[in-house]
Structures are given as C-alpha cells and as structure tokens.
Short mmCIF file of C-alpha atoms and ligand atoms in Angstrom, two decimals:
data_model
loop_
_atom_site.label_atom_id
_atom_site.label_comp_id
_atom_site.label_asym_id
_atom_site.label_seq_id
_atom_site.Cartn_x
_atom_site.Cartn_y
_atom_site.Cartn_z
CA UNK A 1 39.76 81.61 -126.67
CA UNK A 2 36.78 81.83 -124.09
CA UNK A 3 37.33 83.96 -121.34
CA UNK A 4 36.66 81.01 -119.43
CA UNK A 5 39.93 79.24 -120.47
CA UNK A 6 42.16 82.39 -119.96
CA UNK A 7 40.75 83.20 -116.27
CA UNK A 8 43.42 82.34 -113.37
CA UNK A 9 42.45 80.06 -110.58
CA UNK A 10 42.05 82.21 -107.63
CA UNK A 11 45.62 81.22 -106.45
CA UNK A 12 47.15 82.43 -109.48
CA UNK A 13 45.45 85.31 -110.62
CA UNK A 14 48.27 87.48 -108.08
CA UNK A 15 51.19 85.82 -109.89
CA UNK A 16 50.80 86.63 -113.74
CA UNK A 17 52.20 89.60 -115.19
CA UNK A 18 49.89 92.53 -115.33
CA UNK A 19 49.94 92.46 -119.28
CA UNK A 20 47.87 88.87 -118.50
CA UNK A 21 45.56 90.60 -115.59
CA UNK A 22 44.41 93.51 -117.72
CA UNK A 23 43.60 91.07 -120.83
CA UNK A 24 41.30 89.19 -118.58
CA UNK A 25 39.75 92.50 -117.32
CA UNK A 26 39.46 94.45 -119.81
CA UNK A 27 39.91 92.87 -122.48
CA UNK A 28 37.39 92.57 -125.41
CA UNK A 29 35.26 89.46 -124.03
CA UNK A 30 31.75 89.64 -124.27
CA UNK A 31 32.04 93.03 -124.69
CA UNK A 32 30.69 95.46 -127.46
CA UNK A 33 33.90 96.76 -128.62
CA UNK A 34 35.04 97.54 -132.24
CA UNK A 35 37.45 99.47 -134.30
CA UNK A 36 36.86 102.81 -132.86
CA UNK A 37 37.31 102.01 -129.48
CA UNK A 38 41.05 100.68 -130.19
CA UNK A 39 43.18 102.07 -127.49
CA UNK A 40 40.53 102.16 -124.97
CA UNK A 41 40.82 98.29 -123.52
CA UNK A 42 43.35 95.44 -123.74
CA UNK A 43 43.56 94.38 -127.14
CA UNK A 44 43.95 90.75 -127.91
CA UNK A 45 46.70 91.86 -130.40
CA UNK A 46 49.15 94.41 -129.08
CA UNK A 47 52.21 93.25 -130.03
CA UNK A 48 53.23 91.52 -133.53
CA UNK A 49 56.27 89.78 -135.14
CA UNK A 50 55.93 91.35 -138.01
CA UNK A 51 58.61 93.97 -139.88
CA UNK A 52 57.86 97.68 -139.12
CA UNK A 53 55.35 99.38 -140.83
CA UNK A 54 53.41 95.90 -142.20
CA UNK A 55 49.93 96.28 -143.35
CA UNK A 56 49.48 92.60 -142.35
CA UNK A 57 49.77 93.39 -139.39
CA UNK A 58 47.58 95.99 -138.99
CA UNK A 59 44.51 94.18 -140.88
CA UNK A 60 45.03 91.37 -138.13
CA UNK A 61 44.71 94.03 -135.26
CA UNK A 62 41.85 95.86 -136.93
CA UNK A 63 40.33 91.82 -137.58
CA UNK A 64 40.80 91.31 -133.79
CA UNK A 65 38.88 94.44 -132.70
CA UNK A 66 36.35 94.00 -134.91
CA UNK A 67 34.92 90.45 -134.17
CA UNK A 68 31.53 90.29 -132.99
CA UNK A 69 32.46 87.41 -130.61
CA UNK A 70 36.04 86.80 -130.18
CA UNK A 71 35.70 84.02 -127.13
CA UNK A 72 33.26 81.77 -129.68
CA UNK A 73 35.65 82.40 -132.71
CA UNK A 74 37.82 80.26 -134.24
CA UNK A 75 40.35 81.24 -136.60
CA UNK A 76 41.77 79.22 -139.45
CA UNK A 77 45.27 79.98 -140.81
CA UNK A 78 48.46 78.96 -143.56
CA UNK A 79 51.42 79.55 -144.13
CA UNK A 80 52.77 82.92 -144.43
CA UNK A 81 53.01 86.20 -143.18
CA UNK A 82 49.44 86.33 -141.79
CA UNK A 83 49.67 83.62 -139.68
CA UNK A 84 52.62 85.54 -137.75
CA UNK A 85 50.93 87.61 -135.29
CA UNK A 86 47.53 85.17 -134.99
CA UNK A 87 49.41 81.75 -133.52
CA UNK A 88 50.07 84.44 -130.43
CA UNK A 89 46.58 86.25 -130.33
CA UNK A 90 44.43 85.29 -127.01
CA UNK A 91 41.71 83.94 -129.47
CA UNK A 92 41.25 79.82 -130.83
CA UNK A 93 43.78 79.52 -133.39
CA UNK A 94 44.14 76.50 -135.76
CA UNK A 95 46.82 76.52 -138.76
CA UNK A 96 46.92 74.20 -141.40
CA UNK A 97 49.31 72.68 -144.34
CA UNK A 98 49.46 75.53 -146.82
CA UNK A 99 45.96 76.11 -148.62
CA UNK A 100 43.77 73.79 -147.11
CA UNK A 101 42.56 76.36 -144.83
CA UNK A 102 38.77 76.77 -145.96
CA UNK A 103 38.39 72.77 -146.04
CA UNK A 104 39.65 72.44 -142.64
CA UNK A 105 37.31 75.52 -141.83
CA UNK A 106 34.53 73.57 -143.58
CA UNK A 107 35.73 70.65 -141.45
CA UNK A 108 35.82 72.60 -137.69
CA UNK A 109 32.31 74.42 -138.87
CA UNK A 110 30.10 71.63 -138.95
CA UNK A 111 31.61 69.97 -136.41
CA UNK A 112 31.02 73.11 -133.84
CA UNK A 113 27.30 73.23 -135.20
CA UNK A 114 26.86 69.30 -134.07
CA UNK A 115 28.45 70.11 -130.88
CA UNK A 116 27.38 73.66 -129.79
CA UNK A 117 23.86 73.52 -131.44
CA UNK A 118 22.62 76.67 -129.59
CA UNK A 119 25.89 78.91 -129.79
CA UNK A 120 27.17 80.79 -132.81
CA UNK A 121 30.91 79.50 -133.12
CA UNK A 122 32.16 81.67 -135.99
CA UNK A 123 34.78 79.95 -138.34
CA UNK A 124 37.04 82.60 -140.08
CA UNK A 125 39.86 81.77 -142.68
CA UNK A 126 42.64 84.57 -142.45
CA UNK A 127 45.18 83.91 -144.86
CA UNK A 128 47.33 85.62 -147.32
CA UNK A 129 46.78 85.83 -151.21
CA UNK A 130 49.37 82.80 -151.71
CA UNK A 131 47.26 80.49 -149.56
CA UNK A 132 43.79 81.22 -150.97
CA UNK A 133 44.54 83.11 -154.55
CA UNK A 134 47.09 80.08 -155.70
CA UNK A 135 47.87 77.24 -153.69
CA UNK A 136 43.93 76.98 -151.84
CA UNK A 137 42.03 78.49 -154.49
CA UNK A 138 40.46 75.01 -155.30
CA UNK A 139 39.53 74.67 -152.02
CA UNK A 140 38.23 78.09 -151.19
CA UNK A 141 36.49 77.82 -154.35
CA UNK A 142 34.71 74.52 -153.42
CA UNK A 143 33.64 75.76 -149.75
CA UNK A 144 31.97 78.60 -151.32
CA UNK A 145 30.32 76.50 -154.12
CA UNK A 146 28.92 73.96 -151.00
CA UNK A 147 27.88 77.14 -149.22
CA UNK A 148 29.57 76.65 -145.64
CA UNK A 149 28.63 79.19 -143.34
CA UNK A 150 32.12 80.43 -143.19
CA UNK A 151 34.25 83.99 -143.79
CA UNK A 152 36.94 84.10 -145.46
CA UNK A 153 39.14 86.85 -145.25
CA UNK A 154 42.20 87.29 -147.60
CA UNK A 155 44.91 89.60 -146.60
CA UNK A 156 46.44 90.76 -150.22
CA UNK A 157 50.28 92.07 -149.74
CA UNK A 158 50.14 90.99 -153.47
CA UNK A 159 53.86 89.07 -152.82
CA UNK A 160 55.07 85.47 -151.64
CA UNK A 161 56.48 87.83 -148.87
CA UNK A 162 57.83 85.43 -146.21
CA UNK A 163 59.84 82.67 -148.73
CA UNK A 164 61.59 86.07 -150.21
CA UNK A 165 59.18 87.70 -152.80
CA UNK A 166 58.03 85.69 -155.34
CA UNK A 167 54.69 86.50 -157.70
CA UNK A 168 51.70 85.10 -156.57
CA UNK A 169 48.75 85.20 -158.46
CA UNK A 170 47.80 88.55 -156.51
CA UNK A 171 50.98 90.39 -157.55
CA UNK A 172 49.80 92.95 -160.36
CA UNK A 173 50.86 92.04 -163.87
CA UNK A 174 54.47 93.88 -164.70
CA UNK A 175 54.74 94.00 -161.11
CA UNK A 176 58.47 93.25 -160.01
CA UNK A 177 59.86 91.07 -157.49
CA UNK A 178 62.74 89.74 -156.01
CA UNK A 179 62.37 87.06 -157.85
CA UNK A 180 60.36 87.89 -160.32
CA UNK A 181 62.89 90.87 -161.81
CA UNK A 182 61.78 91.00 -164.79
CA UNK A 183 57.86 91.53 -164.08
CA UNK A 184 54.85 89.61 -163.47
CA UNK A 185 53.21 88.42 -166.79
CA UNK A 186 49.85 87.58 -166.58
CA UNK A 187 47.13 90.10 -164.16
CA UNK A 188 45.93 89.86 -160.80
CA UNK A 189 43.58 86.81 -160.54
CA UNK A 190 40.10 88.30 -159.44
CA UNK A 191 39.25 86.48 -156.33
CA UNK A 192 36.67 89.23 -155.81
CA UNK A 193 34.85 88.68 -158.87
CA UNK A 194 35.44 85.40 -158.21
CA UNK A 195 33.36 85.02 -155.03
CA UNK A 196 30.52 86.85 -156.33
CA UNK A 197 29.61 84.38 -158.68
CA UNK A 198 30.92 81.07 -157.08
CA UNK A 199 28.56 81.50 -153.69
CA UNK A 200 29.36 84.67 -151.65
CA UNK A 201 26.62 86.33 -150.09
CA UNK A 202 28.56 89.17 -148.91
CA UNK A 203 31.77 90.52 -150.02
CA UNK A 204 34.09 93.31 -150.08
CA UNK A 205 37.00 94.80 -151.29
CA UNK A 206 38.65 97.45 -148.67
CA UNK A 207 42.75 98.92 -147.87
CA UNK A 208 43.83 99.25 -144.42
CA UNK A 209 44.05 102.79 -144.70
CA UNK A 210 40.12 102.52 -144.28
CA UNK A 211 40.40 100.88 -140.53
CA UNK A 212 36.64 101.63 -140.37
CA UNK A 213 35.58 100.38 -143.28
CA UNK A 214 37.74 96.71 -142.28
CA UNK A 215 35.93 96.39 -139.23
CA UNK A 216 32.71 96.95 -140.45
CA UNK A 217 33.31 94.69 -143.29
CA UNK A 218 34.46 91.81 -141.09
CA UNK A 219 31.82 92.15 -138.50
CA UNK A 220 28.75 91.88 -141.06
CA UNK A 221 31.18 89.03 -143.06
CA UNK A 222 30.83 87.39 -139.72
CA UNK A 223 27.22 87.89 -138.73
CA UNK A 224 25.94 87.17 -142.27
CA UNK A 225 28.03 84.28 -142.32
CA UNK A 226 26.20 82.51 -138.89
CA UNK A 227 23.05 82.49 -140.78
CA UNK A 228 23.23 82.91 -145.23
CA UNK A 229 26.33 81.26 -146.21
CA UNK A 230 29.93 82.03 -147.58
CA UNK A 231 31.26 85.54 -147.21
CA UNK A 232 34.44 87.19 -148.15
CA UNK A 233 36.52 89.97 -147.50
CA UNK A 234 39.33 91.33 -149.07
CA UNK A 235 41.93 93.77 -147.59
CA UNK A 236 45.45 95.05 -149.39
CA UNK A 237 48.09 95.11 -146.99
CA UNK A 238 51.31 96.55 -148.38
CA UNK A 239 54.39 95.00 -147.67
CA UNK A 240 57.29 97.49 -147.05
CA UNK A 241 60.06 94.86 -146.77
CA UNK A 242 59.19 93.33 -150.17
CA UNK A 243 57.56 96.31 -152.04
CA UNK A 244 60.43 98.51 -150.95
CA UNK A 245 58.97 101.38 -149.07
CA UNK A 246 59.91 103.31 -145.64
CA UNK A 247 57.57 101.44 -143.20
CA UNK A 248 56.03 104.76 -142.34
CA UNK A 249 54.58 105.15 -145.87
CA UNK A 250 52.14 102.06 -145.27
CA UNK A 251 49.29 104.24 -144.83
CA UNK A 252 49.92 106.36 -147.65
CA UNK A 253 50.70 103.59 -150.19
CA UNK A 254 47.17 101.95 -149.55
CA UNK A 255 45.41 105.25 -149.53
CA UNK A 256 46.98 105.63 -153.27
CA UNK A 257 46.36 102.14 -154.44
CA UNK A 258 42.40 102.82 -153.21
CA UNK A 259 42.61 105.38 -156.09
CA UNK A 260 44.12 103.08 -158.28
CA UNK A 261 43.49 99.62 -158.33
CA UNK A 262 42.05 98.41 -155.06
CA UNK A 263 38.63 101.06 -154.81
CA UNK A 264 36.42 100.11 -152.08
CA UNK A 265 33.86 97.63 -153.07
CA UNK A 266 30.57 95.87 -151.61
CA UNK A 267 28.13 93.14 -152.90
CA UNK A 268 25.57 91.37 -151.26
CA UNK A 269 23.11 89.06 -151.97
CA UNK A 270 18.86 90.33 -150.90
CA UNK A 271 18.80 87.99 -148.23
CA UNK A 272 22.14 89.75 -146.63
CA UNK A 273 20.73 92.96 -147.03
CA UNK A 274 17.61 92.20 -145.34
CA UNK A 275 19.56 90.51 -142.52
CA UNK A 276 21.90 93.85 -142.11
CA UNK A 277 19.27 96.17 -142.25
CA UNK A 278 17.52 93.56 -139.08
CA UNK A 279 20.40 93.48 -137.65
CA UNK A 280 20.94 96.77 -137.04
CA UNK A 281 17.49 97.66 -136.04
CA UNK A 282 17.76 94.96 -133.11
CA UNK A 283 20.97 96.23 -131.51
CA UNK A 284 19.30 99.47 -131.49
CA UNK A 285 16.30 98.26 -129.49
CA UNK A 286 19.12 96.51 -126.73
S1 LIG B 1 57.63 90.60 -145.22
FE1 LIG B 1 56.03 92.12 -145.64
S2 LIG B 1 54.07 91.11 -145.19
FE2 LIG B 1 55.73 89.91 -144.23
S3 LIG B 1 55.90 90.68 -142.14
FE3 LIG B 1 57.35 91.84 -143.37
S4 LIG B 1 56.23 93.67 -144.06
FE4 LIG B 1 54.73 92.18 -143.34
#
C-alpha cells in the first residue's frame, strides 16, 4: 500500500491512534530497511492471528521486512494459514479462490506493466504448500513455463493446517496427521526441483530459523524477478498446533529439519548471477 494512500489528511493525522502515526513515520516506506534492522522502525506486520509459536507467521514478518519496495508491491494470496496475517498487513493485498494465485498474479503483472510502464510493481504469490504444491500446482507450473516476471514464495508447514491437518503433497511420506493417522504414503512432491527445470531463474530452499538467509532470498527473488523471469522461494514453517510441539520449540524444530531434510539451497540461472553481482555493485556506488 503506497505511503501515499495510508497518509492522513492534515485534519486527521491528530485523531488516529499512535500505532497508525508511527507506521506512517517510520515505517518501512521508501526506506532501505531489511531483516536486520527488525525492531528498529514500525513494522508493517507486528501483530498476527496466528497460534503461538507459528513459523508462518514468522516467514510473513521476515517477507515484510525484507521487500525491496513494499509501497509498489502487491501480494497475491489463498486459502490457508498464510493468508492470516497478510489480509491485515499495511501493504496491497489481493486473495484469490484456492490455487489460482500465480494466474491471477500473471493476470495483475501485466496489467501493472501496461499501466505503470516506468515503475517496478512487484507481484509476489505467498501461499502455503496446499495452494501451490496440490491444488495450484498446474497453475504455478504454467506461469513459470510462460516466464511471468513474478515470485513465488511457498510457505511449507508441510500440513492442510487450517481445515484440521490433512496431508498435502508437502507432508513427508510416513508423516502422520490428524487425519492422516496412519501415515502419509507417497514423498514430498519436489516443488524445488520442480522450478528449476520448469522456468525459475532463481530459487531457493531456506527454514525460518535462518531469518537472514529469508530475507536475502526474497529480496534478490524480487529484484531478479522485475527484470529475468519466474523466481521461487521456499521456506519450512513448522506448525506447532498440527505437528504437536510447545510453540517455543519453533526455532529449534526448523534448525533440526535444516540438518535433515530441508538444507539450505540456491540455484540460479547466468543471467541472475550477473544481475546480483550488478546489483550489488550499484547500491554500493549510492
Ligand atoms: S495451525 Fe499451524 S500454520 Fe496455522 S496458524 Fe496455527 S501454528 Fe500456524
């Protein structure tokens, strides 16, 4: 949402609560903030419905502080879980009927690129492993195979976690449920591998116990994105409601599972390499 839109008329701007003054003032517009400087402004995300202890909820804070341009961003949702905590961020929000997210993104993308020729307006699926892994997976599949200049970012609690805990195609095989008590029978699907070879210029594979390693991984998902093509990124975020943990163990769980089955991982294609390395060199010279 730009700054713009969120600024009080003069007449107002005594009136709103103080929460609303400081997110206009401090908040992350046009600003150079990122994951490290998290609890040093007004975060667009402070507060979250989510259950204690949620790794999707931390992803979409880390997401938040780590976008290179949150007033020109749009967001694309589903269904589930991750769209909790977005449909009240200060940022452009759009859901969608479960899994059509990256066509709609497809849609709102060249649509902002016909009507804001001279602005990067960065489209970015968040969605949970249901909505992209099973029910979308055609659709996130296709955007990547047309190339649309758009990130998509999967948050992986590996669990149908908001209609109760059923498997999704995420859930790890023997892997059991609420409802699936006797064990998930077939493996993870590998999105991952997946979007290397269906499009991707850029992806990787990260846990929210890296916070660093998120943001970083968004931001050049993002920039990459404006100018190459598809990008994804993939981040576990353990579910203590569903998977059965103390909430405080969040942390801890993802560190374990980056031992096990969710190691960090990066690919990118020449061109994104090039652009990174550019990239980098420029903000240097500002
Ligand atoms: S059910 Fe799991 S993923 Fe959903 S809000 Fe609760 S902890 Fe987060």
């Amino acid at each position: 949402m730009s700054i713009k839109i969120i600024t009080p008329v003069a007449e107002f701007a005594e009136l709103l609560p103080q929460e609303y003054k400081d997110l206009v003032a401090h908040g992350p517009y046009n600003e150079r903030r990122f994951v490290r400087d998290l609890g040093t402004f007004k975060e667009i995300v402070d507060e979250h419905p989510h259950c204690a202890g949620c790794g999707v909820a931390l992803a979409i804070r880390l997401l938040a502080a780590a976008l290179p341009s949150p007033a020109d961003t749009l967001i694309v949702g589903t269904p589930g879980c991750s769209f909790f905590a977005l449909i009240q961020t200060a940022l452009n929000y759009s859901n969608t009927a479960f899994g059509n997210q990256n066509a709609v993104a497809t849609g709102l993308k060249r649509m902002l690129e016909i009507r804001f020729p001279h602005v990067h307006k960065d489209v970015v699926v968040v969605a949970g492993d249901g909505g992209i892994a099973d029910i979308g997976l055609d659709l996130t599949l296709h955007s990547w195979f047309r190339r649309e200049k758009i990130t998509t970012v999967m948050l992986d609690n590996e669990v149908y976690a908001n209609t109760g805990g059923q498997e999704s195609g995420m859930s790890r095989q023997g892997q059991v449920l609420n409802m699936a008590p006797r064990g998930k029978h077939f493996p993870k699907i590998p999105v991952f591998e997946l979007a290397k070879v269906s499009g991707c210029v850029y992806g990787v594979r990260v846990t929210v116990a890296s916070p660093h390693k998120v943001g970083r991984a968004i931001r050049n998902a993002i920039l990459i994105a404006r100018e190459l093509g598809p990008t994804y990124v993939q981040v576990y975020t353990p579910c203590p409601t569903n998977m059965k943990f103390p909430p405080n163990q969040t942390l801890k769980v993802a560190k374990e599972a980056e031992k096990d089955h969710y190691s960090y991982e990066e690919f990118m294609s020449a061109e994104a390499a090039e652009y990174l390395v550019q990239s980098k060199a420029e903000s240097k010279e500002m």
